[in-house]
PDB file of C-alpha atoms in Angstrom:
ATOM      1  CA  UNK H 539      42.937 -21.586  11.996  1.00  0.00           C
ATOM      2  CA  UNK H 540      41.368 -20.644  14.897  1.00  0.00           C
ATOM      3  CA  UNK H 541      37.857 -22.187  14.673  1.00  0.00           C
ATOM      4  CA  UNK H 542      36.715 -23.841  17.356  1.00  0.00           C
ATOM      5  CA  UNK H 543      33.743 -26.453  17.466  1.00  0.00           C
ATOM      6  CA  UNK H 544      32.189 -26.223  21.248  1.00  0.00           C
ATOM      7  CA  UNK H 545      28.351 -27.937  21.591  1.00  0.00           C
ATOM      8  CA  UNK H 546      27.423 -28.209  18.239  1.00  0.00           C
ATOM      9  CA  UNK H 547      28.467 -24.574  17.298  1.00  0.00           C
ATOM     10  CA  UNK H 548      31.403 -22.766  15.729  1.00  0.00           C
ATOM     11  CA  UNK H 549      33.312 -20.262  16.818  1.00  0.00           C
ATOM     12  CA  UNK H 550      35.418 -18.117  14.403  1.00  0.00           C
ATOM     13  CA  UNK H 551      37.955 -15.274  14.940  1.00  0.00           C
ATOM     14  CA  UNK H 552      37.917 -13.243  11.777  1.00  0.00           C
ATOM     15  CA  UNK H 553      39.930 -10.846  10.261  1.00  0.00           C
ATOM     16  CA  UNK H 554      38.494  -8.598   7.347  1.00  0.00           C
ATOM     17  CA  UNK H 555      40.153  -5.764   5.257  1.00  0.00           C
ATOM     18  CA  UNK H 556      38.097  -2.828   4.443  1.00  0.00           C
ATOM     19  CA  UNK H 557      39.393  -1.344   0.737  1.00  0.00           C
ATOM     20  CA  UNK H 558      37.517   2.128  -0.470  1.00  0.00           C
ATOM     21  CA  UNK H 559      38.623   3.450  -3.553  1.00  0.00           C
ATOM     22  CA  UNK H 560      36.233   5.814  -6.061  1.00  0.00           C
ATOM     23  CA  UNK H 561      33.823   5.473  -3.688  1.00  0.00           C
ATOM     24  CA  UNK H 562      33.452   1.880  -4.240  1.00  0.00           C
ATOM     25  CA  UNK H 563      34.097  -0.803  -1.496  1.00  0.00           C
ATOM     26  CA  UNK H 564      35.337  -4.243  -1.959  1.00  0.00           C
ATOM     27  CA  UNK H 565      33.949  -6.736  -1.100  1.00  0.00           C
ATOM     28  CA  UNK H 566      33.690 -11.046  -2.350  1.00  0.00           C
ATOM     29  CA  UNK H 567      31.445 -14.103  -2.365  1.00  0.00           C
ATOM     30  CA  UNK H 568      31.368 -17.650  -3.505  1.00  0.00           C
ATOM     31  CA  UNK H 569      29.164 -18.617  -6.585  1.00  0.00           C
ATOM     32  CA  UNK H 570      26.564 -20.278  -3.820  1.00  0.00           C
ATOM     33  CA  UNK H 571      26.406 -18.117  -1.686  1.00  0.00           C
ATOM     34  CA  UNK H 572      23.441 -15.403  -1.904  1.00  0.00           C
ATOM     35  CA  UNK H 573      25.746 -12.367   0.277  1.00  0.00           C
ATOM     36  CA  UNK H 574      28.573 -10.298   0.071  1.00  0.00           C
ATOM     37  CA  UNK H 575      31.204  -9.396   2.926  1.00  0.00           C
ATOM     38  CA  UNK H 576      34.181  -7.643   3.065  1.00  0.00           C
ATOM     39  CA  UNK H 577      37.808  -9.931   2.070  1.00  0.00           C
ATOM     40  CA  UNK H 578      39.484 -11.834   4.753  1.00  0.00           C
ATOM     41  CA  UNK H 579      39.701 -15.077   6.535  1.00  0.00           C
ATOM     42  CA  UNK H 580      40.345 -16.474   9.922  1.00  0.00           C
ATOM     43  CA  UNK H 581      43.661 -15.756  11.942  1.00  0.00           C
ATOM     44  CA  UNK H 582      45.896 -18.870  12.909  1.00  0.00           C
ATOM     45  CA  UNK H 583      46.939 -19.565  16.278  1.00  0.00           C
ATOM     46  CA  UNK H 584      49.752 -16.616  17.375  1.00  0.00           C
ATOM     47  CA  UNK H 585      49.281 -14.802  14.368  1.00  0.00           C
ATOM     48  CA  UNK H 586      49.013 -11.442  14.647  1.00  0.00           C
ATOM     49  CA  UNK H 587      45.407  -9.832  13.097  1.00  0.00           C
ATOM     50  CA  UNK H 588      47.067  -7.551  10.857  1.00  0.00           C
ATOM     51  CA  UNK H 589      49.267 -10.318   9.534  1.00  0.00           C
ATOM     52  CA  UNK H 590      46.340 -12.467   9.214  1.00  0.00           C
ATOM     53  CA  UNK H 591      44.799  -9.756   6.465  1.00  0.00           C
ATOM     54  CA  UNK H 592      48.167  -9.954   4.630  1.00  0.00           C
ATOM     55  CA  UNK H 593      48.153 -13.553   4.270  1.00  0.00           C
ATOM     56  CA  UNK H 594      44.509 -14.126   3.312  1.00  0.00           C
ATOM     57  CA  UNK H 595      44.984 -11.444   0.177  1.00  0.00           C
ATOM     58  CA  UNK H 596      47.735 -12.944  -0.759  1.00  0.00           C
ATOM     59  CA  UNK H 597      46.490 -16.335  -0.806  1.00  0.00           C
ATOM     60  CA  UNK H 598      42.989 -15.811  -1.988  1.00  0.00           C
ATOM     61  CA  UNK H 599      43.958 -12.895  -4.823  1.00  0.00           C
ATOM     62  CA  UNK H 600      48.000 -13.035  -5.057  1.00  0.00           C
ATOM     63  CA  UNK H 601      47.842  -9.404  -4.362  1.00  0.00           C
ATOM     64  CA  UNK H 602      50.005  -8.017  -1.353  1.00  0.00           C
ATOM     65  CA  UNK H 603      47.757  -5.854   1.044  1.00  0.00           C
ATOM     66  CA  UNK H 604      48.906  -4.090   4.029  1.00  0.00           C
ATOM     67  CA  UNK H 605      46.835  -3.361   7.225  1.00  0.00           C
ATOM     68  CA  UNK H 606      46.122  -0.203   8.287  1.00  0.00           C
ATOM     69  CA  UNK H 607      44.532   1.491  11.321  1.00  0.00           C
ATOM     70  CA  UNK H 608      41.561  -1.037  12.750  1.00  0.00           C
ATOM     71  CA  UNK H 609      38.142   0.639  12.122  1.00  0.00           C
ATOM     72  CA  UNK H 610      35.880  -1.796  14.187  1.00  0.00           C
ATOM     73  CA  UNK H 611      35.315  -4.905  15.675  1.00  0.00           C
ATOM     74  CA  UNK H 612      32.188  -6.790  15.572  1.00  0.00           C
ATOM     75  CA  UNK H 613      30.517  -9.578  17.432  1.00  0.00           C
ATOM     76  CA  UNK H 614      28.457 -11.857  15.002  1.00  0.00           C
ATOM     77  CA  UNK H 615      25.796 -14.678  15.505  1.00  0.00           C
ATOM     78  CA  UNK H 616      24.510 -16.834  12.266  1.00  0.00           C
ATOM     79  CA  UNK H 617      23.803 -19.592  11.115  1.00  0.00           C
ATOM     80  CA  UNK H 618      25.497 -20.854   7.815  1.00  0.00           C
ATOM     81  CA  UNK H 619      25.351 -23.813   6.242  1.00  0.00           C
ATOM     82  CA  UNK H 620      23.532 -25.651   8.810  1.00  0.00           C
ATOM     83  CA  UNK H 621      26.106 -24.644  11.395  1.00  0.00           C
ATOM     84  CA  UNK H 622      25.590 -21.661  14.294  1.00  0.00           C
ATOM     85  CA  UNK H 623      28.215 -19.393  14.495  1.00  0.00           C
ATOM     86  CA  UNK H 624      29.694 -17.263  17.015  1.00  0.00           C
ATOM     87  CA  UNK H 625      31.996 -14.743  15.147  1.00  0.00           C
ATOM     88  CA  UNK H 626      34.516 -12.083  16.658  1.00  0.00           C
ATOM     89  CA  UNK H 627      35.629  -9.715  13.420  1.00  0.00           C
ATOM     90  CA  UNK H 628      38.320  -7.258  13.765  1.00  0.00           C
ATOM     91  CA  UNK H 629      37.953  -4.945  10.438  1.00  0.00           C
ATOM     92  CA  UNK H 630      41.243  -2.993   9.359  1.00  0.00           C
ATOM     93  CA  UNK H 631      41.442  -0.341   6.864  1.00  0.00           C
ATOM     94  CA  UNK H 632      43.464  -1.920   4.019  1.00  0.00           C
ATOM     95  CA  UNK H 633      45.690  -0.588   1.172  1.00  0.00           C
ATOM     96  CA  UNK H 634      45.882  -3.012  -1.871  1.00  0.00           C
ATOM     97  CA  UNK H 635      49.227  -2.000  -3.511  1.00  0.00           C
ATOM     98  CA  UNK H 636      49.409  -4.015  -6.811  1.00  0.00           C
ATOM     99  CA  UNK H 637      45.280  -3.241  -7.498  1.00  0.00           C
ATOM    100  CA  UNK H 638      45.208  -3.545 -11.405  1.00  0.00           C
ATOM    101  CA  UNK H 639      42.083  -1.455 -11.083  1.00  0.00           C
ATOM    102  CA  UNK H 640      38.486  -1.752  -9.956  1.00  0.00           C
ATOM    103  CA  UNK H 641      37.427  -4.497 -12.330  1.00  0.00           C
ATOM    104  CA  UNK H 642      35.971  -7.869 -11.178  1.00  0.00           C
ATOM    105  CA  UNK H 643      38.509 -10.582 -10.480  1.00  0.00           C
ATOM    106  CA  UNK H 644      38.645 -14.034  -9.769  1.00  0.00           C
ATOM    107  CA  UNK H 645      40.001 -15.035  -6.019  1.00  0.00           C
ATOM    108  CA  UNK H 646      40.116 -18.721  -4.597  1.00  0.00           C
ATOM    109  CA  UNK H 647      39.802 -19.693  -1.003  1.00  0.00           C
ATOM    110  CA  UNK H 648      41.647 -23.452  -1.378  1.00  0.00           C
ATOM    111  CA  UNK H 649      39.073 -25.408  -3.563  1.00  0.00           C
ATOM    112  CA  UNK H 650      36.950 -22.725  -3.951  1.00  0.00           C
ATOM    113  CA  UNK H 651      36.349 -19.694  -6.367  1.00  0.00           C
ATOM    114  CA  UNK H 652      35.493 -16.387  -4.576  1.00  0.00           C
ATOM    115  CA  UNK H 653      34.654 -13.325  -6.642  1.00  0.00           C
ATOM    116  CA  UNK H 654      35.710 -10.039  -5.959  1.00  0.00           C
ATOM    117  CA  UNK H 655      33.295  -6.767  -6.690  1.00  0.00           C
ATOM    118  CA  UNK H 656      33.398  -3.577  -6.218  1.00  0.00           C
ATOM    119  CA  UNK H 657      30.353  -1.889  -4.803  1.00  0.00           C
ATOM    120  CA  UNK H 658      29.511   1.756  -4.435  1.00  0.00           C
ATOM    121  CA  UNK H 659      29.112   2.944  -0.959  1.00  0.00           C
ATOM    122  CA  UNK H 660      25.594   4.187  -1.882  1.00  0.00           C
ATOM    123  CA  UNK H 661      24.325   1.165  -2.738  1.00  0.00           C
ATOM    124  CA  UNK H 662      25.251  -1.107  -0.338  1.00  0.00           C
ATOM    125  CA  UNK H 663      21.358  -1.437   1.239  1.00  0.00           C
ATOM    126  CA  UNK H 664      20.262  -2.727  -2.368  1.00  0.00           C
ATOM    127  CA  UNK H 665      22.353  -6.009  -1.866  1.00  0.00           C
ATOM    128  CA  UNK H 666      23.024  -8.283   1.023  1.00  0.00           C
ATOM    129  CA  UNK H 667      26.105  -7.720   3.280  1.00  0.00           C
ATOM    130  CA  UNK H 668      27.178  -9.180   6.306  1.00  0.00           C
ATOM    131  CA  UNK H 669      27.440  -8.454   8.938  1.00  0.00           C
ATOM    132  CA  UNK H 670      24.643  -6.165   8.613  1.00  0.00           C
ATOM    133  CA  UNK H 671      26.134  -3.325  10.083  1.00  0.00           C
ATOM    134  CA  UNK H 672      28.845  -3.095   7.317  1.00  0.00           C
ATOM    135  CA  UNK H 673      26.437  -1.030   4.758  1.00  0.00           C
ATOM    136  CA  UNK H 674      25.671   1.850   7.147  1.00  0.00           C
ATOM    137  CA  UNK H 675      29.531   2.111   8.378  1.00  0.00           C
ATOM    138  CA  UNK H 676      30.622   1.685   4.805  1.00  0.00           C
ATOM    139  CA  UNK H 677      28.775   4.616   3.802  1.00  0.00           C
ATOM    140  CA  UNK H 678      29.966   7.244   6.286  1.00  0.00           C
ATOM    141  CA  UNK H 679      32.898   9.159   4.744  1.00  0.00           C
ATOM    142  CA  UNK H 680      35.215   9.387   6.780  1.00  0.00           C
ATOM    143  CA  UNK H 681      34.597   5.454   8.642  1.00  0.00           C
ATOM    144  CA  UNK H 682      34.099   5.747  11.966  1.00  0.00           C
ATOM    145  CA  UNK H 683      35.325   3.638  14.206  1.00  0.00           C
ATOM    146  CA  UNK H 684      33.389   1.325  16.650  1.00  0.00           C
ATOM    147  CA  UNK H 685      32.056  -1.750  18.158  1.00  0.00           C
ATOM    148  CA  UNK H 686      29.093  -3.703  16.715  1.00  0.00           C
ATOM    149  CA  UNK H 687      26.831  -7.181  17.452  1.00  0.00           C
ATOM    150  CA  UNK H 688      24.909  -8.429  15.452  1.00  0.00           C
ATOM    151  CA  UNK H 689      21.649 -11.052  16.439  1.00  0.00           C
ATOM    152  CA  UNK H 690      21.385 -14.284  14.773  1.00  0.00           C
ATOM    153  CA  UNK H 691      20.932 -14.136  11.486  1.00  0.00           C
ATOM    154  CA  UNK H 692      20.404 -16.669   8.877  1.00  0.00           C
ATOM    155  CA  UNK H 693      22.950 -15.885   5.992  1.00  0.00           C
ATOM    156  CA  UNK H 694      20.416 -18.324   3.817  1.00  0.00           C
ATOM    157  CA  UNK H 695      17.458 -16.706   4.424  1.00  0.00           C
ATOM    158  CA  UNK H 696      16.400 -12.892   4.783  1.00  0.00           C
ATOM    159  CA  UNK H 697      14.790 -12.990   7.783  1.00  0.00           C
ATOM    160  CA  UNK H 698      16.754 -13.187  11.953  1.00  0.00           C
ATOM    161  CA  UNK H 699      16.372 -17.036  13.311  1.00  0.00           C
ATOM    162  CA  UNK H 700      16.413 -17.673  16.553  1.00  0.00           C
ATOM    163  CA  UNK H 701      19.426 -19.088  18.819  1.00  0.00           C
TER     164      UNK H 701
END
């Protein structure tokens, strides 16, 4: 996976699928963790992105997922854990073709459980998302496409930290 520790930091190359359906987005968490993001993982060394989203899917949910057009890419500094982050996120539009329906399943990430939800669109302020820029994109209809960065953020806590 490519996750590099340089100085006391992480850096992560992420891959997330963006599923709308209904009007509802989905997105996952672990039981600890007090935000939600959008379903992927981090790409292995000379793995394509797209391929990266198909493998994640199926080994978190067992579902096959296909990659679509990429929507946005994101730069993203946080803290996690105890750890500071520096995050590059490619975000593809993804189609989900065995989806059951839009009911709340059960995903794991090795060891861990990750649950799946899915949100409206409209009502993605009332929670917390991250990256933060992922509840005003996720609410334009249709996405538009772009680049984003993000400032340090503590996913822990509500309020920015500082590098």
């Amino acid at each position: 996976m490519i996750s590099l520790r340089i100085d006391g930091a992480l850096f992560n190359y992420r891959v997330a699928g963006v599923a709308v359906l209904n009007g509802k987005v989905l997105l996952h968490k672990t039981p600890s963790d007090n935000f939600w993001t959008l379903p992927g993982g981090r790409c292995e060394l000379f793995e394509f992105s797209k391929d990266t989203l198909q493998r994640e899917m199926q080994e978190e949910t067992g579902m096959d997922a296909k990659a679509g057009e990429m929507l946005w890419v994101s730069e993203n500094f946080f803290l996690y854990n105890g750890d500071k982050y520096h995050e590059i996120g490619f975000y593809f539009d993804m189609q989900i073709s065995d989806l059951p329906g839009q009911a709340d399943f059960l995903g794991s990430e090795g060891q861990d459980e990750l649950l799946f939800h899915w949100h409206d669109v409209t009502d993605l302020h009332s929670i917390r998302i991250y990256p933060e820029f992922l509840a005003d994109a996720l609410a334009k209809n249709p996405l538009e496409k772009g680049h984003f960065s993000s400032p340090f953020r503590n996913l822990d806590a509500a309020d920015p930290i500082s590098s």
